[in-house]
């Protein structure tokens, strides 16, 4: 399998190397193996449906596996900017990996479209997922309706967990809610028994679990095994079928904050993303089965490029430093753009782009996500 991926990457790279100057070369680093593969593989599937041509220019995708490892993500990014001379980098789907890639993209003055909510203020970094602040807003608003007063936190020790804790804490305080217990665990941990015991002892009204993909079910299963009976909230990185597939009955009734991409059919007709989300979901499902929200980020990357490339081409040709700079400027000025994940409006001062209306609250009912009314 690894050899096959290497051969595929080599073949694609050779095609890119022989491309004409005007070809648009895109370097994509995804977690196709390791703990993040449940996020990266659906993204890779959606890239198989990526446009072959944008604004009259051939698009070459160079897809590499970062193995869920920040160091490998850095190596991929360096190859993209030094050997492949890409016009754009997409990735990674894991926050620690994407964050490690950002300095390389920034130094090379190459736009990075991150598929995870990585922090930082690089002028070359744009995010495809919703920011934690936006998603935490949706979560806290739902908690208010559920009369939640006390909260426990069980999250990753890495950047994703830290960013969520920073986003959530002031919102809870502002709304008169109290964070009564905070516990952390590593992505590689196979058990959270000590943390679950402490949280269960604190007995909050709700516990927020901050984990991603296939790793999101384990901590919640640990809480249930230790007798926790309160409400459980999960973040948008857990809005995948793996939560139910692995968690089973333990995750029934869980509230999950998400973008609209995976629930287009359930959205009201007035929702701006309804049509786009349905298009994403139905086309992916025909080819690969039901998608997760990370596949939606690959879909949205195509929308962003289809709008930005014609603008950037007015200033320079692909394959040049001038085009890379023009592409960054185009993302900042392209205005209101409907994604499967919501309405995006990047600006020079805001490379997150989504508004507080973006977040959708889901509930796990009979093993499926249902939009909360």
mmCIF file of C-alpha atoms in Angstrom:
data_model
loop_
_atom_site.group_PDB
_atom_site.id
_atom_site.type_symbol
_atom_site.label_atom_id
_atom_site.label_comp_id
_atom_site.label_asym_id
_atom_site.label_seq_id
_atom_site.Cartn_x
_atom_site.Cartn_y
_atom_site.Cartn_z
ATOM 1 C CA UNK A 1 0.000 0.000 0.000
ATOM 2 C CA UNK A 2 2.780 2.406 0.992
ATOM 3 C CA UNK A 3 4.757 1.539 -2.147
ATOM 4 C CA UNK A 4 1.663 2.074 -4.292
ATOM 5 C CA UNK A 5 1.108 5.530 -2.809
ATOM 6 C CA UNK A 6 4.774 6.359 -3.399
ATOM 7 C CA UNK A 7 4.518 5.313 -7.036
ATOM 8 C CA UNK A 8 1.321 7.309 -7.535
ATOM 9 C CA UNK A 9 2.910 10.398 -5.959
ATOM 10 C CA UNK A 10 5.975 9.963 -8.189
ATOM 11 C CA UNK A 11 3.838 9.661 -11.306
ATOM 12 C CA UNK A 12 1.827 12.750 -10.461
ATOM 13 C CA UNK A 13 5.026 14.662 -9.691
ATOM 14 C CA UNK A 14 6.518 13.732 -13.058
ATOM 15 C CA UNK A 15 3.365 14.972 -14.762
ATOM 16 C CA UNK A 16 3.608 18.238 -12.881
ATOM 17 C CA UNK A 17 7.292 18.637 -13.712
ATOM 18 C CA UNK A 18 6.508 18.419 -17.410
ATOM 19 C CA UNK A 19 3.604 20.814 -17.215
ATOM 20 C CA UNK A 20 3.565 24.091 -19.032
ATOM 21 C CA UNK A 21 4.272 27.280 -17.136
ATOM 22 C CA UNK A 22 0.577 28.198 -17.071
ATOM 23 C CA UNK A 23 -0.499 24.962 -15.340
ATOM 24 C CA UNK A 24 -1.751 25.427 -11.787
ATOM 25 C CA UNK A 25 0.192 23.134 -9.461
ATOM 26 C CA UNK A 26 -1.364 22.357 -6.080
ATOM 27 C CA UNK A 27 0.477 20.515 -3.321
ATOM 28 C CA UNK A 28 -1.831 18.532 -1.033
ATOM 29 C CA UNK A 29 -0.619 17.018 2.243
ATOM 30 C CA UNK A 30 -3.137 14.677 3.887
ATOM 31 C CA UNK A 31 -3.083 12.186 6.747
ATOM 32 C CA UNK A 32 -3.687 9.045 4.690
ATOM 33 C CA UNK A 33 -2.177 6.809 7.352
ATOM 34 C CA UNK A 34 -1.948 7.086 11.127
ATOM 35 C CA UNK A 35 -4.578 8.432 13.560
ATOM 36 C CA UNK A 36 -5.779 11.096 11.122
ATOM 37 C CA UNK A 37 -6.519 8.730 8.228
ATOM 38 C CA UNK A 38 -10.253 8.817 8.949
ATOM 39 C CA UNK A 39 -10.100 12.498 8.003
ATOM 40 C CA UNK A 40 -7.518 12.382 5.232
ATOM 41 C CA UNK A 41 -8.877 9.486 3.180
ATOM 42 C CA UNK A 42 -12.311 11.086 2.562
ATOM 43 C CA UNK A 43 -10.515 14.276 1.533
ATOM 44 C CA UNK A 44 -8.426 12.256 -0.903
ATOM 45 C CA UNK A 45 -11.616 10.734 -2.336
ATOM 46 C CA UNK A 46 -13.130 14.173 -2.927
ATOM 47 C CA UNK A 47 -9.936 15.314 -4.655
ATOM 48 C CA UNK A 48 -10.602 12.594 -7.249
ATOM 49 C CA UNK A 49 -13.620 14.728 -8.219
ATOM 50 C CA UNK A 50 -11.584 17.957 -8.290
ATOM 51 C CA UNK A 51 -11.801 20.074 -11.465
ATOM 52 C CA UNK A 52 -9.177 19.133 -14.050
ATOM 53 C CA UNK A 53 -9.164 22.689 -15.323
ATOM 54 C CA UNK A 54 -9.849 26.087 -13.751
ATOM 55 C CA UNK A 55 -10.138 29.344 -15.722
ATOM 56 C CA UNK A 56 -8.717 27.625 -18.786
ATOM 57 C CA UNK A 57 -5.622 26.320 -16.968
ATOM 58 C CA UNK A 58 -4.841 22.664 -16.303
ATOM 59 C CA UNK A 59 -4.789 21.765 -12.586
ATOM 60 C CA UNK A 60 -2.155 19.319 -11.318
ATOM 61 C CA UNK A 61 -2.731 17.885 -7.835
ATOM 62 C CA UNK A 62 0.345 16.510 -6.067
ATOM 63 C CA UNK A 63 -1.028 14.484 -3.137
ATOM 64 C CA UNK A 64 1.333 13.211 -0.445
ATOM 65 C CA UNK A 65 0.739 11.304 2.790
ATOM 66 C CA UNK A 66 1.934 13.089 5.931
ATOM 67 C CA UNK A 67 1.214 9.979 8.049
ATOM 68 C CA UNK A 68 -0.460 12.171 10.732
ATOM 69 C CA UNK A 69 3.037 13.360 11.660
ATOM 70 C CA UNK A 70 4.013 17.061 11.902
ATOM 71 C CA UNK A 71 7.573 16.318 10.821
ATOM 72 C CA UNK A 72 6.390 14.562 7.686
ATOM 73 C CA UNK A 73 4.012 17.456 7.007
ATOM 74 C CA UNK A 74 6.982 19.842 7.100
ATOM 75 C CA UNK A 75 8.926 17.591 4.696
ATOM 76 C CA UNK A 76 5.976 17.533 2.303
ATOM 77 C CA UNK A 77 5.611 21.317 2.451
ATOM 78 C CA UNK A 78 9.312 21.821 1.754
ATOM 79 C CA UNK A 79 9.129 19.521 -1.233
ATOM 80 C CA UNK A 80 6.080 21.368 -2.566
ATOM 81 C CA UNK A 81 7.800 24.759 -2.504
ATOM 82 C CA UNK A 82 11.328 23.712 -3.508
ATOM 83 C CA UNK A 83 10.860 20.836 -5.981
ATOM 84 C CA UNK A 84 7.296 21.087 -7.237
ATOM 85 C CA UNK A 85 7.156 24.907 -7.212
ATOM 86 C CA UNK A 86 3.454 24.796 -6.357
ATOM 87 C CA UNK A 87 1.102 27.750 -6.603
ATOM 88 C CA UNK A 88 -0.874 26.640 -3.555
ATOM 89 C CA UNK A 89 -0.640 24.230 -0.624
ATOM 90 C CA UNK A 90 -3.693 22.456 0.820
ATOM 91 C CA UNK A 91 -3.415 20.670 4.167
ATOM 92 C CA UNK A 92 -3.214 19.149 6.470
ATOM 93 C CA UNK A 93 -6.401 17.776 8.026
ATOM 94 C CA UNK A 94 -4.782 17.543 11.484
ATOM 95 C CA UNK A 95 -4.123 20.776 13.386
ATOM 96 C CA UNK A 96 -0.603 19.883 14.657
ATOM 97 C CA UNK A 97 0.473 18.882 11.146
ATOM 98 C CA UNK A 98 -1.055 21.925 9.433
ATOM 99 C CA UNK A 99 0.484 24.229 12.029
ATOM 100 C CA UNK A 100 3.930 22.746 11.461
ATOM 101 C CA UNK A 101 3.590 23.331 7.704
ATOM 102 C CA UNK A 102 2.634 27.001 8.006
ATOM 103 C CA UNK A 103 6.152 28.466 8.536
ATOM 104 C CA UNK A 104 7.359 26.701 5.379
ATOM 105 C CA UNK A 105 4.483 28.064 3.293
ATOM 106 C CA UNK A 106 4.921 31.522 4.784
ATOM 107 C CA UNK A 107 8.654 31.646 4.097
ATOM 108 C CA UNK A 108 8.013 30.596 0.495
ATOM 109 C CA UNK A 109 5.206 33.175 0.170
ATOM 110 C CA UNK A 110 2.789 30.453 -0.904
ATOM 111 C CA UNK A 111 -0.865 30.330 0.140
ATOM 112 C CA UNK A 112 -1.786 27.504 2.495
ATOM 113 C CA UNK A 113 -5.427 26.433 2.646
ATOM 114 C CA UNK A 114 -5.547 24.535 5.911
ATOM 115 C CA UNK A 115 -8.133 21.780 6.315
ATOM 116 C CA UNK A 116 -7.947 22.110 10.096
ATOM 117 C CA UNK A 117 -8.561 25.103 12.376
ATOM 118 C CA UNK A 118 -4.901 25.937 12.936
ATOM 119 C CA UNK A 119 -4.003 29.123 14.790
ATOM 120 C CA UNK A 120 -1.457 31.775 13.918
ATOM 121 C CA UNK A 121 -1.498 35.047 12.017
ATOM 122 C CA UNK A 122 0.484 34.247 8.868
ATOM 123 C CA UNK A 123 -0.691 36.398 5.933
ATOM 124 C CA UNK A 124 -0.404 33.294 3.725
ATOM 125 C CA UNK A 125 -2.617 31.026 5.864
ATOM 126 C CA UNK A 126 -6.338 30.641 5.112
ATOM 127 C CA UNK A 127 -8.647 28.164 6.868
ATOM 128 C CA UNK A 128 -11.255 25.989 5.182
ATOM 129 C CA UNK A 129 -12.889 24.796 8.449
ATOM 130 C CA UNK A 130 -14.895 27.032 10.725
ATOM 131 C CA UNK A 131 -12.925 28.673 13.529
ATOM 132 C CA UNK A 132 -13.316 27.293 17.031
ATOM 133 C CA UNK A 133 -14.807 30.608 18.159
ATOM 134 C CA UNK A 134 -17.641 30.269 15.642
ATOM 135 C CA UNK A 135 -18.336 26.650 16.535
ATOM 136 C CA UNK A 136 -18.054 27.274 20.271
ATOM 137 C CA UNK A 137 -20.668 30.012 19.861
ATOM 138 C CA UNK A 138 -23.131 27.496 18.387
ATOM 139 C CA UNK A 139 -22.347 25.025 21.164
ATOM 140 C CA UNK A 140 -22.824 27.492 24.020
ATOM 141 C CA UNK A 141 -26.055 28.834 22.532
ATOM 142 C CA UNK A 142 -27.364 25.259 22.497
ATOM 143 C CA UNK A 143 -26.218 24.697 26.077
ATOM 144 C CA UNK A 144 -28.245 27.727 27.152
ATOM 145 C CA UNK A 145 -31.360 26.176 25.643
ATOM 146 C CA UNK A 146 -30.574 22.932 27.467
ATOM 147 C CA UNK A 147 -30.200 24.803 30.785
ATOM 148 C CA UNK A 148 -26.600 23.654 31.214
ATOM 149 C CA UNK A 149 -24.876 25.459 34.092
ATOM 150 C CA UNK A 150 -21.726 23.433 34.812
ATOM 151 C CA UNK A 151 -19.302 22.000 32.257
ATOM 152 C CA UNK A 152 -16.410 19.574 32.213
ATOM 153 C CA UNK A 153 -13.700 19.598 29.541
ATOM 154 C CA UNK A 154 -11.952 16.517 28.141
ATOM 155 C CA UNK A 155 -9.673 17.402 25.253
ATOM 156 C CA UNK A 156 -6.457 16.747 23.386
ATOM 157 C CA UNK A 157 -3.209 18.026 24.884
ATOM 158 C CA UNK A 158 -2.196 19.465 21.505
ATOM 159 C CA UNK A 159 -3.077 22.665 19.665
ATOM 160 C CA UNK A 160 -6.600 21.567 18.756
ATOM 161 C CA UNK A 161 -7.506 20.945 22.389
ATOM 162 C CA UNK A 162 -5.840 24.150 23.543
ATOM 163 C CA UNK A 163 -7.530 26.322 20.935
ATOM 164 C CA UNK A 164 -10.932 24.904 21.832
ATOM 165 C CA UNK A 165 -10.355 25.498 25.547
ATOM 166 C CA UNK A 166 -9.372 29.109 24.821
ATOM 167 C CA UNK A 167 -12.431 29.631 22.619
ATOM 168 C CA UNK A 168 -14.875 28.018 25.032
ATOM 169 C CA UNK A 169 -13.771 29.444 28.391
ATOM 170 C CA UNK A 170 -14.683 33.139 27.863
ATOM 171 C CA UNK A 171 -18.003 32.222 26.232
ATOM 172 C CA UNK A 172 -18.970 30.097 29.225
ATOM 173 C CA UNK A 173 -18.060 32.884 31.637
ATOM 174 C CA UNK A 174 -19.981 35.441 29.581
ATOM 175 C CA UNK A 175 -23.104 33.289 29.720
ATOM 176 C CA UNK A 176 -22.948 32.514 33.434
ATOM 177 C CA UNK A 177 -21.731 28.933 33.050
ATOM 178 C CA UNK A 178 -18.945 27.403 35.124
ATOM 179 C CA UNK A 179 -16.102 25.174 33.954
ATOM 180 C CA UNK A 180 -15.756 22.822 36.928
ATOM 181 C CA UNK A 181 -13.163 20.320 35.661
ATOM 182 C CA UNK A 182 -10.556 20.252 32.893
ATOM 183 C CA UNK A 183 -8.801 17.070 31.799
ATOM 184 C CA UNK A 184 -6.489 16.426 28.844
ATOM 185 C CA UNK A 185 -5.253 13.369 26.944
ATOM 186 C CA UNK A 186 -2.897 12.646 24.025
ATOM 187 C CA UNK A 187 -4.080 11.641 20.555
ATOM 188 C CA UNK A 188 -2.178 8.373 20.943
ATOM 189 C CA UNK A 189 -3.807 7.424 24.270
ATOM 190 C CA UNK A 190 -5.952 4.295 24.210
ATOM 191 C CA UNK A 191 -7.738 5.014 27.498
ATOM 192 C CA UNK A 192 -8.896 8.006 29.525
ATOM 193 C CA UNK A 193 -9.846 6.141 32.700
ATOM 194 C CA UNK A 194 -8.136 8.506 35.209
ATOM 195 C CA UNK A 195 -9.557 11.585 33.485
ATOM 196 C CA UNK A 196 -13.035 10.031 33.226
ATOM 197 C CA UNK A 197 -13.046 9.211 36.938
ATOM 198 C CA UNK A 198 -12.227 12.820 37.855
ATOM 199 C CA UNK A 199 -14.835 14.258 35.510
ATOM 200 C CA UNK A 200 -17.516 11.822 36.636
ATOM 201 C CA UNK A 201 -16.731 12.727 40.246
ATOM 202 C CA UNK A 202 -17.196 16.419 39.426
ATOM 203 C CA UNK A 203 -20.574 15.501 37.871
ATOM 204 C CA UNK A 204 -21.067 18.535 35.571
ATOM 205 C CA UNK A 205 -24.302 19.054 33.642
ATOM 206 C CA UNK A 206 -22.368 18.527 30.408
ATOM 207 C CA UNK A 207 -18.912 17.462 29.264
ATOM 208 C CA UNK A 208 -17.255 18.801 26.118
ATOM 209 C CA UNK A 209 -15.065 16.217 24.397
ATOM 210 C CA UNK A 210 -12.447 17.718 22.077
ATOM 211 C CA UNK A 211 -11.082 15.040 19.764
ATOM 212 C CA UNK A 212 -11.202 14.225 16.074
ATOM 213 C CA UNK A 213 -12.247 11.535 13.620
ATOM 214 C CA UNK A 214 -11.994 7.962 14.810
ATOM 215 C CA UNK A 215 -10.370 9.173 18.036
ATOM 216 C CA UNK A 216 -13.465 11.052 19.201
ATOM 217 C CA UNK A 217 -15.444 7.999 20.325
ATOM 218 C CA UNK A 218 -12.891 6.553 22.765
ATOM 219 C CA UNK A 219 -12.993 9.313 25.416
ATOM 220 C CA UNK A 220 -16.785 9.394 25.377
ATOM 221 C CA UNK A 221 -16.947 5.615 25.750
ATOM 222 C CA UNK A 222 -14.637 5.998 28.749
ATOM 223 C CA UNK A 223 -16.999 8.514 30.341
ATOM 224 C CA UNK A 224 -19.998 6.231 29.846
ATOM 225 C CA UNK A 225 -18.105 3.246 31.249
ATOM 226 C CA UNK A 226 -17.365 5.263 34.387
ATOM 227 C CA UNK A 227 -21.030 6.048 34.879
ATOM 228 C CA UNK A 228 -21.376 9.579 33.554
ATOM 229 C CA UNK A 229 -25.073 10.308 32.869
ATOM 230 C CA UNK A 230 -24.989 13.969 31.797
ATOM 231 C CA UNK A 231 -24.962 15.552 28.353
ATOM 232 C CA UNK A 232 -21.951 15.151 26.076
ATOM 233 C CA UNK A 233 -20.913 17.672 23.412
ATOM 234 C CA UNK A 234 -18.405 16.965 20.650
ATOM 235 C CA UNK A 235 -16.666 19.421 18.307
ATOM 236 C CA UNK A 236 -16.797 19.717 14.527
ATOM 237 C CA UNK A 237 -13.730 17.474 14.160
ATOM 238 C CA UNK A 238 -15.918 14.633 15.468
ATOM 239 C CA UNK A 239 -18.703 15.148 12.917
ATOM 240 C CA UNK A 240 -17.877 11.952 11.036
ATOM 241 C CA UNK A 241 -19.492 8.529 10.761
ATOM 242 C CA UNK A 242 -16.597 7.101 12.788
ATOM 243 C CA UNK A 243 -18.151 8.570 15.942
ATOM 244 C CA UNK A 244 -21.170 6.280 15.629
ATOM 245 C CA UNK A 245 -19.346 3.360 14.012
ATOM 246 C CA UNK A 246 -16.873 3.085 16.883
ATOM 247 C CA UNK A 247 -18.923 4.542 19.734
ATOM 248 C CA UNK A 248 -22.165 2.670 19.101
ATOM 249 C CA UNK A 249 -24.728 3.073 21.841
ATOM 250 C CA UNK A 250 -22.259 5.019 24.010
ATOM 251 C CA UNK A 251 -22.556 8.066 21.726
ATOM 252 C CA UNK A 252 -26.335 7.958 21.259
ATOM 253 C CA UNK A 253 -27.809 11.332 22.183
ATOM 254 C CA UNK A 254 -24.496 13.188 21.750
ATOM 255 C CA UNK A 255 -24.637 16.803 20.601
ATOM 256 C CA UNK A 256 -22.122 17.656 17.877
ATOM 257 C CA UNK A 257 -21.357 21.099 16.485
ATOM 258 C CA UNK A 258 -20.789 21.017 12.743
ATOM 259 C CA UNK A 259 -20.812 22.914 9.516
ATOM 260 C CA UNK A 260 -23.779 22.355 7.177
ATOM 261 C CA UNK A 261 -21.909 20.250 4.597
ATOM 262 C CA UNK A 262 -23.011 16.799 5.776
ATOM 263 C CA UNK A 263 -26.644 17.662 6.529
ATOM 264 C CA UNK A 264 -27.715 19.611 3.447
ATOM 265 C CA UNK A 265 -30.985 17.708 2.997
ATOM 266 C CA UNK A 266 -32.039 18.604 6.549
ATOM 267 C CA UNK A 267 -31.353 22.327 6.223
ATOM 268 C CA UNK A 268 -34.233 24.768 5.727
ATOM 269 C CA UNK A 269 -34.643 26.077 2.181
ATOM 270 C CA UNK A 270 -33.582 29.513 3.431
ATOM 271 C CA UNK A 271 -30.089 28.307 4.392
ATOM 272 C CA UNK A 272 -27.550 29.721 1.880
ATOM 273 C CA UNK A 273 -25.472 26.516 1.843
ATOM 274 C CA UNK A 274 -28.347 24.084 1.306
ATOM 275 C CA UNK A 275 -27.974 23.699 -2.477
ATOM 276 C CA UNK A 276 -24.170 23.525 -2.397
ATOM 277 C CA UNK A 277 -24.114 21.089 0.529
ATOM 278 C CA UNK A 278 -26.568 18.770 -1.243
ATOM 279 C CA UNK A 279 -24.453 18.866 -4.409
ATOM 280 C CA UNK A 280 -21.328 17.970 -2.433
ATOM 281 C CA UNK A 281 -23.018 15.156 -0.509
ATOM 282 C CA UNK A 282 -24.852 13.504 -3.404
ATOM 283 C CA UNK A 283 -21.884 13.495 -5.797
ATOM 284 C CA UNK A 284 -19.523 12.122 -3.165
ATOM 285 C CA UNK A 285 -22.023 9.479 -2.056
ATOM 286 C CA UNK A 286 -22.468 8.182 -5.611
ATOM 287 C CA UNK A 287 -18.756 7.434 -5.849
ATOM 288 C CA UNK A 288 -17.620 6.569 -2.339
ATOM 289 C CA UNK A 289 -20.575 6.291 0.052
ATOM 290 C CA UNK A 290 -21.577 8.863 2.696
ATOM 291 C CA UNK A 291 -18.916 11.592 3.193
ATOM 292 C CA UNK A 292 -17.705 13.262 6.348
ATOM 293 C CA UNK A 293 -17.248 16.995 6.765
ATOM 294 C CA UNK A 294 -13.526 16.845 5.952
ATOM 295 C CA UNK A 295 -14.325 15.726 2.414
ATOM 296 C CA UNK A 296 -16.348 18.933 2.274
ATOM 297 C CA UNK A 297 -13.164 20.946 2.768
ATOM 298 C CA UNK A 298 -11.742 19.451 -0.453
ATOM 299 C CA UNK A 299 -14.979 20.416 -2.211
ATOM 300 C CA UNK A 300 -14.825 23.954 -0.843
ATOM 301 C CA UNK A 301 -11.189 24.320 -1.904
ATOM 302 C CA UNK A 302 -12.342 23.881 -5.497
ATOM 303 C CA UNK A 303 -15.018 26.570 -5.071
ATOM 304 C CA UNK A 304 -12.435 28.959 -3.625
ATOM 305 C CA UNK A 305 -10.001 28.379 -6.500
ATOM 306 C CA UNK A 306 -12.691 28.676 -9.147
ATOM 307 C CA UNK A 307 -13.481 32.134 -7.832
ATOM 308 C CA UNK A 308 -9.945 33.326 -7.007
ATOM 309 C CA UNK A 309 -7.912 32.044 -9.960
ATOM 310 C CA UNK A 310 -9.637 34.204 -12.635
ATOM 311 C CA UNK A 311 -8.952 37.245 -10.435
ATOM 312 C CA UNK A 312 -5.299 36.304 -9.886
ATOM 313 C CA UNK A 313 -4.742 35.557 -13.589
ATOM 314 C CA UNK A 314 -5.463 39.186 -14.384
ATOM 315 C CA UNK A 315 -2.184 40.056 -12.646
ATOM 316 C CA UNK A 316 0.156 37.143 -13.384
ATOM 317 C CA UNK A 317 0.581 33.659 -14.840
ATOM 318 C CA UNK A 318 0.515 30.502 -12.678
ATOM 319 C CA UNK A 319 3.940 29.196 -11.764
ATOM 320 C CA UNK A 320 5.333 32.593 -10.779
ATOM 321 C CA UNK A 321 5.845 34.385 -7.442
ATOM 322 C CA UNK A 322 3.621 37.157 -8.759
ATOM 323 C CA UNK A 323 0.752 34.693 -9.270
ATOM 324 C CA UNK A 324 1.127 33.290 -5.754
ATOM 325 C CA UNK A 325 0.886 36.811 -4.336
ATOM 326 C CA UNK A 326 -2.063 37.591 -6.611
ATOM 327 C CA UNK A 327 -3.813 34.423 -5.472
ATOM 328 C CA UNK A 328 -3.478 35.495 -1.841
ATOM 329 C CA UNK A 329 -4.878 38.921 -2.699
ATOM 330 C CA UNK A 330 -7.750 37.302 -4.627
ATOM 331 C CA UNK A 331 -8.776 35.193 -1.634
ATOM 332 C CA UNK A 332 -8.826 38.344 0.491
ATOM 333 C CA UNK A 333 -10.980 40.298 -1.952
ATOM 334 C CA UNK A 334 -13.242 37.724 -3.654
ATOM 335 C CA UNK A 335 -16.086 38.570 -1.268
ATOM 336 C CA UNK A 336 -19.051 36.540 -0.083
ATOM 337 C CA UNK A 337 -18.691 32.961 -1.333
ATOM 338 C CA UNK A 338 -21.079 30.115 -0.540
ATOM 339 C CA UNK A 339 -19.268 26.955 0.556
ATOM 340 C CA UNK A 340 -20.750 23.596 1.492
ATOM 341 C CA UNK A 341 -19.580 24.497 5.000
ATOM 342 C CA UNK A 342 -21.236 27.916 5.153
ATOM 343 C CA UNK A 343 -20.778 31.413 3.801
ATOM 344 C CA UNK A 344 -17.124 32.412 3.522
ATOM 345 C CA UNK A 345 -15.882 35.986 3.395
ATOM 346 C CA UNK A 346 -12.119 36.126 3.816
ATOM 347 C CA UNK A 347 -10.614 39.601 4.109
ATOM 348 C CA UNK A 348 -7.128 40.994 4.606
ATOM 349 C CA UNK A 349 -7.759 41.096 8.371
ATOM 350 C CA UNK A 350 -9.762 37.857 8.676
ATOM 351 C CA UNK A 351 -8.458 34.594 7.209
ATOM 352 C CA UNK A 352 -11.106 32.550 9.081
ATOM 353 C CA UNK A 353 -14.028 34.150 7.279
ATOM 354 C CA UNK A 354 -17.097 32.405 8.691
ATOM 355 C CA UNK A 355 -19.735 34.184 10.800
ATOM 356 C CA UNK A 356 -21.462 33.039 13.988
ATOM 357 C CA UNK A 357 -24.473 31.879 11.951
ATOM 358 C CA UNK A 358 -22.368 29.109 10.394
ATOM 359 C CA UNK A 359 -22.490 26.487 13.143
ATOM 360 C CA UNK A 360 -25.146 23.770 13.026
ATOM 361 C CA UNK A 361 -25.953 21.629 16.071
ATOM 362 C CA UNK A 362 -26.451 17.938 15.399
ATOM 363 C CA UNK A 363 -27.689 15.145 17.649
ATOM 364 C CA UNK A 364 -26.898 11.450 17.286
ATOM 365 C CA UNK A 365 -30.266 9.707 16.943
ATOM 366 C CA UNK A 366 -30.447 5.997 16.084
ATOM 367 C CA UNK A 367 -26.835 6.112 14.909
ATOM 368 C CA UNK A 368 -27.316 9.066 12.571
ATOM 369 C CA UNK A 369 -26.786 12.832 12.699
ATOM 370 C CA UNK A 370 -30.004 14.822 12.967
ATOM 371 C CA UNK A 371 -30.096 18.615 12.846
ATOM 372 C CA UNK A 372 -31.278 20.155 16.111
ATOM 373 C CA UNK A 373 -34.180 22.543 15.554
#
